[in-house]
Amino acid sequence: MKIVVSTFVVLFSAIVVVAQPPKREKIDPAERADRMTKHMTEQLALSDEQADQIRQILTDNFTQREADRPQKPEMQGDQKMDRPKRVPMDSTKVDSLRKAQVERMTKMDEQIKGVLTEDQYTKWTEQRAAMQKRRSEGMKRRPAPRGMNIPDGPEGDM
């Protein structure tokens, strides 16, 4: 009997461990900029000088984005189990954050345009538009959070 119970406990523990999603590591702005610069260098055939300029633009942008992001309090130990309920943000704060993000992205786009050739910039904007399209399509396929009634769009009526 003890063997059966201990086997059950071990199997249950293994299932619980496997069922937990892995914790995503936070990537610092410099590393994110390096990855994106490497990708852009491969896709757009950037010169070393262009790559250095792009890396600096991206690092500045990602650093500013981190600074603008609302900070979450760090939870420790038992606090992780007692998660506070989400408090909706004030709409004016959301609007100001979105406006700041749009301004930051516009500034970054202008800076990148100044570094790239016309052909490189055209190719980059096409790639970025394709990526945004893939992301938005991925968002459409995700199920709605529990308790939310979101009506199907036109594609759901078929």
PDB file of C-alpha atoms in Angstrom:
ATOM      1  CA  MET A   1       0.000   0.000   0.000  1.00  0.00           C
ATOM      2  CA  LYS A   2       2.839   2.375   0.859  1.00  0.00           C
ATOM      3  CA  ILE A   3       4.397   1.700  -2.527  1.00  0.00           C
ATOM      4  CA  VAL A   4       1.157   2.560  -4.323  1.00  0.00           C
ATOM      5  CA  VAL A   5       0.706   5.789  -2.365  1.00  0.00           C
ATOM      6  CA  SER A   6       4.331   6.862  -2.832  1.00  0.00           C
ATOM      7  CA  THR A   7       4.133   6.060  -6.566  1.00  0.00           C
ATOM      8  CA  PHE A   8       0.977   8.147  -6.826  1.00  0.00           C
ATOM      9  CA  VAL A   9       2.640  11.062  -5.021  1.00  0.00           C
ATOM     10  CA  VAL A  10       5.684  10.937  -7.301  1.00  0.00           C
ATOM     11  CA  LEU A  11       3.544  10.793 -10.460  1.00  0.00           C
ATOM     12  CA  PHE A  12       1.301  13.611  -9.272  1.00  0.00           C
ATOM     13  CA  SER A  13       4.340  15.764  -8.463  1.00  0.00           C
ATOM     14  CA  ALA A  14       5.802  15.103 -11.901  1.00  0.00           C
ATOM     15  CA  ILE A  15       2.541  16.089 -13.580  1.00  0.00           C
ATOM     16  CA  VAL A  16       2.351  19.321 -11.604  1.00  0.00           C
ATOM     17  CA  VAL A  17       5.937  20.245 -12.493  1.00  0.00           C
ATOM     18  CA  VAL A  18       5.439  19.492 -16.193  1.00  0.00           C
ATOM     19  CA  ALA A  19       2.151  21.391 -16.338  1.00  0.00           C
ATOM     20  CA  GLN A  20       3.761  24.667 -15.191  1.00  0.00           C
ATOM     21  CA  PRO A  21       4.734  26.903 -18.108  1.00  0.00           C
ATOM     22  CA  PRO A  22       8.361  27.956 -18.181  1.00  0.00           C
ATOM     23  CA  LYS A  23       9.052  31.418 -16.800  1.00  0.00           C
ATOM     24  CA  ARG A  24      10.100  33.794 -19.556  1.00  0.00           C
ATOM     25  CA  GLU A  25      13.327  35.583 -18.966  1.00  0.00           C
ATOM     26  CA  LYS A  26      13.296  39.330 -19.272  1.00  0.00           C
ATOM     27  CA  ILE A  27      15.599  40.410 -22.091  1.00  0.00           C
ATOM     28  CA  ASP A  28      17.470  43.621 -21.437  1.00  0.00           C
ATOM     29  CA  PRO A  29      17.228  46.434 -24.030  1.00  0.00           C
ATOM     30  CA  ALA A  30      20.827  46.051 -25.232  1.00  0.00           C
ATOM     31  CA  GLU A  31      20.405  42.322 -25.911  1.00  0.00           C
ATOM     32  CA  ARG A  32      17.090  42.897 -27.678  1.00  0.00           C
ATOM     33  CA  ALA A  33      18.733  45.611 -29.821  1.00  0.00           C
ATOM     34  CA  ASP A  34      21.626  43.259 -30.657  1.00  0.00           C
ATOM     35  CA  ARG A  35      19.237  40.524 -31.786  1.00  0.00           C
ATOM     36  CA  MET A  36      17.186  42.891 -33.911  1.00  0.00           C
ATOM     37  CA  THR A  37      20.312  44.485 -35.406  1.00  0.00           C
ATOM     38  CA  LYS A  38      21.661  41.049 -36.314  1.00  0.00           C
ATOM     39  CA  HIS A  39      18.366  40.173 -37.991  1.00  0.00           C
ATOM     40  CA  MET A  40      18.256  43.467 -39.872  1.00  0.00           C
ATOM     41  CA  THR A  41      21.901  43.038 -40.947  1.00  0.00           C
ATOM     42  CA  GLU A  42      21.087  39.626 -42.415  1.00  0.00           C
ATOM     43  CA  GLN A  43      17.863  40.735 -44.098  1.00  0.00           C
ATOM     44  CA  LEU A  44      18.966  44.151 -45.367  1.00  0.00           C
ATOM     45  CA  ALA A  45      22.724  43.628 -45.911  1.00  0.00           C
ATOM     46  CA  LEU A  46      23.674  46.475 -43.577  1.00  0.00           C
ATOM     47  CA  SER A  47      27.213  47.799 -43.542  1.00  0.00           C
ATOM     48  CA  ASP A  48      29.115  47.754 -40.248  1.00  0.00           C
ATOM     49  CA  GLU A  49      28.555  51.495 -39.861  1.00  0.00           C
ATOM     50  CA  GLN A  50      24.812  51.142 -40.511  1.00  0.00           C
ATOM     51  CA  ALA A  51      24.587  48.241 -38.055  1.00  0.00           C
ATOM     52  CA  ASP A  52      26.288  50.284 -35.322  1.00  0.00           C
ATOM     53  CA  GLN A  53      23.918  53.219 -35.897  1.00  0.00           C
ATOM     54  CA  ILE A  54      20.842  50.947 -35.954  1.00  0.00           C
ATOM     55  CA  ARG A  55      21.989  49.192 -32.770  1.00  0.00           C
ATOM     56  CA  GLN A  56      22.292  52.537 -30.985  1.00  0.00           C
ATOM     57  CA  ILE A  57      18.855  53.702 -32.200  1.00  0.00           C
ATOM     58  CA  LEU A  58      17.233  50.444 -31.097  1.00  0.00           C
ATOM     59  CA  THR A  59      19.009  50.400 -27.731  1.00  0.00           C
ATOM     60  CA  ASP A  60      17.843  53.945 -27.012  1.00  0.00           C
ATOM     61  CA  ASN A  61      14.285  53.085 -28.075  1.00  0.00           C
ATOM     62  CA  PHE A  62      14.087  49.879 -26.033  1.00  0.00           C
ATOM     63  CA  THR A  63      15.606  51.576 -22.988  1.00  0.00           C
ATOM     64  CA  GLN A  64      13.045  54.371 -23.206  1.00  0.00           C
ATOM     65  CA  ARG A  65      10.256  51.833 -23.618  1.00  0.00           C
ATOM     66  CA  GLU A  66      11.356  50.070 -20.435  1.00  0.00           C
ATOM     67  CA  ALA A  67      11.422  53.385 -18.586  1.00  0.00           C
ATOM     68  CA  ASP A  68       7.910  54.300 -19.806  1.00  0.00           C
ATOM     69  CA  ARG A  69       6.404  50.923 -18.896  1.00  0.00           C
ATOM     70  CA  PRO A  70       4.424  50.915 -15.635  1.00  0.00           C
ATOM     71  CA  GLN A  71       6.379  49.070 -12.972  1.00  0.00           C
ATOM     72  CA  LYS A  72       4.863  46.045 -11.257  1.00  0.00           C
ATOM     73  CA  PRO A  73       5.731  45.425  -7.622  1.00  0.00           C
ATOM     74  CA  GLU A  74       8.003  42.427  -7.077  1.00  0.00           C
ATOM     75  CA  MET A  75       6.278  39.538  -5.323  1.00  0.00           C
ATOM     76  CA  GLN A  76       8.158  37.192  -3.061  1.00  0.00           C
ATOM     77  CA  GLY A  77       7.406  33.806  -1.558  1.00  0.00           C
ATOM     78  CA  ASP A  78       3.790  33.444  -0.452  1.00  0.00           C
ATOM     79  CA  GLN A  79       2.790  36.725  -2.091  1.00  0.00           C
ATOM     80  CA  LYS A  80       2.941  35.003  -5.465  1.00  0.00           C
ATOM     81  CA  MET A  81       0.026  32.837  -4.423  1.00  0.00           C
ATOM     82  CA  ASP A  82      -2.042  35.845  -3.300  1.00  0.00           C
ATOM     83  CA  ARG A  83      -2.054  37.775  -6.542  1.00  0.00           C
ATOM     84  CA  PRO A  84      -3.912  41.052  -6.384  1.00  0.00           C
ATOM     85  CA  LYS A  85      -6.823  41.582  -8.711  1.00  0.00           C
ATOM     86  CA  ARG A  86      -6.135  43.630 -11.779  1.00  0.00           C
ATOM     87  CA  VAL A  87      -6.973  47.254 -11.339  1.00  0.00           C
ATOM     88  CA  PRO A  88      -7.965  48.939 -14.583  1.00  0.00           C
ATOM     89  CA  MET A  89      -5.806  51.880 -15.544  1.00  0.00           C
ATOM     90  CA  ASP A  90      -7.280  55.318 -15.920  1.00  0.00           C
ATOM     91  CA  SER A  91      -8.177  55.924 -19.581  1.00  0.00           C
ATOM     92  CA  THR A  92      -6.208  59.173 -19.656  1.00  0.00           C
ATOM     93  CA  LYS A  93      -3.113  57.308 -18.458  1.00  0.00           C
ATOM     94  CA  VAL A  94      -3.621  54.624 -21.113  1.00  0.00           C
ATOM     95  CA  ASP A  95      -4.052  57.300 -23.764  1.00  0.00           C
ATOM     96  CA  SER A  96      -0.891  59.101 -22.664  1.00  0.00           C
ATOM     97  CA  LEU A  97       1.087  55.835 -22.696  1.00  0.00           C
ATOM     98  CA  ARG A  98      -0.173  55.039 -26.204  1.00  0.00           C
ATOM     99  CA  LYS A  99       0.627  58.541 -27.400  1.00  0.00           C
ATOM    100  CA  ALA A 100       4.153  58.286 -25.982  1.00  0.00           C
ATOM    101  CA  GLN A 101       4.588  54.916 -27.669  1.00  0.00           C
ATOM    102  CA  VAL A 102       3.442  56.245 -31.044  1.00  0.00           C
ATOM    103  CA  GLU A 103       5.763  59.252 -30.726  1.00  0.00           C
ATOM    104  CA  ARG A 104       8.689  57.017 -29.756  1.00  0.00           C
ATOM    105  CA  MET A 105       8.037  54.656 -32.673  1.00  0.00           C
ATOM    106  CA  THR A 106       7.691  57.558 -35.130  1.00  0.00           C
ATOM    107  CA  LYS A 107      10.984  59.045 -33.932  1.00  0.00           C
ATOM    108  CA  MET A 108      12.691  55.649 -34.209  1.00  0.00           C
ATOM    109  CA  ASP A 109      11.301  55.135 -37.703  1.00  0.00           C
ATOM    110  CA  GLU A 110      12.623  58.551 -38.822  1.00  0.00           C
ATOM    111  CA  GLN A 111      16.053  57.795 -37.351  1.00  0.00           C
ATOM    112  CA  ILE A 112      16.209  54.389 -39.041  1.00  0.00           C
ATOM    113  CA  LYS A 113      15.077  55.924 -42.332  1.00  0.00           C
ATOM    114  CA  GLY A 114      18.033  58.312 -42.089  1.00  0.00           C
ATOM    115  CA  VAL A 115      20.471  55.403 -41.755  1.00  0.00           C
ATOM    116  CA  LEU A 116      19.096  53.022 -44.401  1.00  0.00           C
ATOM    117  CA  THR A 117      19.167  53.430 -48.166  1.00  0.00           C
ATOM    118  CA  GLU A 118      15.833  53.823 -49.964  1.00  0.00           C
ATOM    119  CA  ASP A 119      15.808  50.164 -51.016  1.00  0.00           C
ATOM    120  CA  GLN A 120      16.724  48.958 -47.530  1.00  0.00           C
ATOM    121  CA  TYR A 121      14.064  51.148 -45.935  1.00  0.00           C
ATOM    122  CA  THR A 122      11.391  49.929 -48.364  1.00  0.00           C
ATOM    123  CA  LYS A 123      12.307  46.304 -47.686  1.00  0.00           C
ATOM    124  CA  TRP A 124      12.338  46.946 -43.908  1.00  0.00           C
ATOM    125  CA  THR A 125       8.876  48.580 -43.932  1.00  0.00           C
ATOM    126  CA  GLU A 126       7.494  45.678 -45.989  1.00  0.00           C
ATOM    127  CA  GLN A 127       8.944  43.132 -43.565  1.00  0.00           C
ATOM    128  CA  ARG A 128       7.600  45.070 -40.587  1.00  0.00           C
ATOM    129  CA  ALA A 129       4.108  45.258 -42.147  1.00  0.00           C
ATOM    130  CA  ALA A 130       4.159  41.501 -42.803  1.00  0.00           C
ATOM    131  CA  MET A 131       5.215  40.825 -39.207  1.00  0.00           C
ATOM    132  CA  GLN A 132       2.427  43.044 -37.848  1.00  0.00           C
ATOM    133  CA  LYS A 133      -0.073  41.218 -40.039  1.00  0.00           C
ATOM    134  CA  ARG A 134       1.109  37.823 -38.716  1.00  0.00           C
ATOM    135  CA  ARG A 135       0.830  39.094 -35.135  1.00  0.00           C
ATOM    136  CA  SER A 136      -2.678  40.449 -35.631  1.00  0.00           C
ATOM    137  CA  GLU A 137      -3.778  37.184 -37.253  1.00  0.00           C
ATOM    138  CA  GLY A 138      -2.306  35.286 -34.308  1.00  0.00           C
ATOM    139  CA  MET A 139      -4.263  37.475 -31.905  1.00  0.00           C
ATOM    140  CA  LYS A 140      -7.504  36.674 -33.759  1.00  0.00           C
ATOM    141  CA  ARG A 141      -6.938  32.949 -33.237  1.00  0.00           C
ATOM    142  CA  ARG A 142      -6.442  33.215 -29.494  1.00  0.00           C
ATOM    143  CA  PRO A 143      -9.444  32.341 -27.394  1.00  0.00           C
ATOM    144  CA  ALA A 144     -11.045  35.127 -25.405  1.00  0.00           C
ATOM    145  CA  PRO A 145     -10.175  35.258 -21.717  1.00  0.00           C
ATOM    146  CA  ARG A 146     -12.591  33.430 -19.458  1.00  0.00           C
ATOM    147  CA  GLY A 147     -15.711  35.384 -18.641  1.00  0.00           C
ATOM    148  CA  MET A 148     -15.484  37.667 -21.662  1.00  0.00           C
ATOM    149  CA  ASN A 149     -18.105  37.489 -24.346  1.00  0.00           C
ATOM    150  CA  ILE A 150     -16.493  38.677 -27.549  1.00  0.00           C
ATOM    151  CA  PRO A 151     -18.705  38.226 -30.593  1.00  0.00           C
ATOM    152  CA  ASP A 152     -17.204  36.550 -33.623  1.00  0.00           C
ATOM    153  CA  GLY A 153     -16.180  38.788 -36.482  1.00  0.00           C
ATOM    154  CA  PRO A 154     -17.202  38.272 -40.101  1.00  0.00           C
ATOM    155  CA  GLU A 155     -14.874  35.286 -40.438  1.00  0.00           C
ATOM    156  CA  GLY A 156     -16.701  33.533 -37.597  1.00  0.00           C
ATOM    157  CA  ASP A 157     -20.071  33.684 -39.385  1.00  0.00           C
ATOM    158  CA  MET A 158     -19.081  31.331 -42.172  1.00  0.00           C
TER     159      MET A 158
END
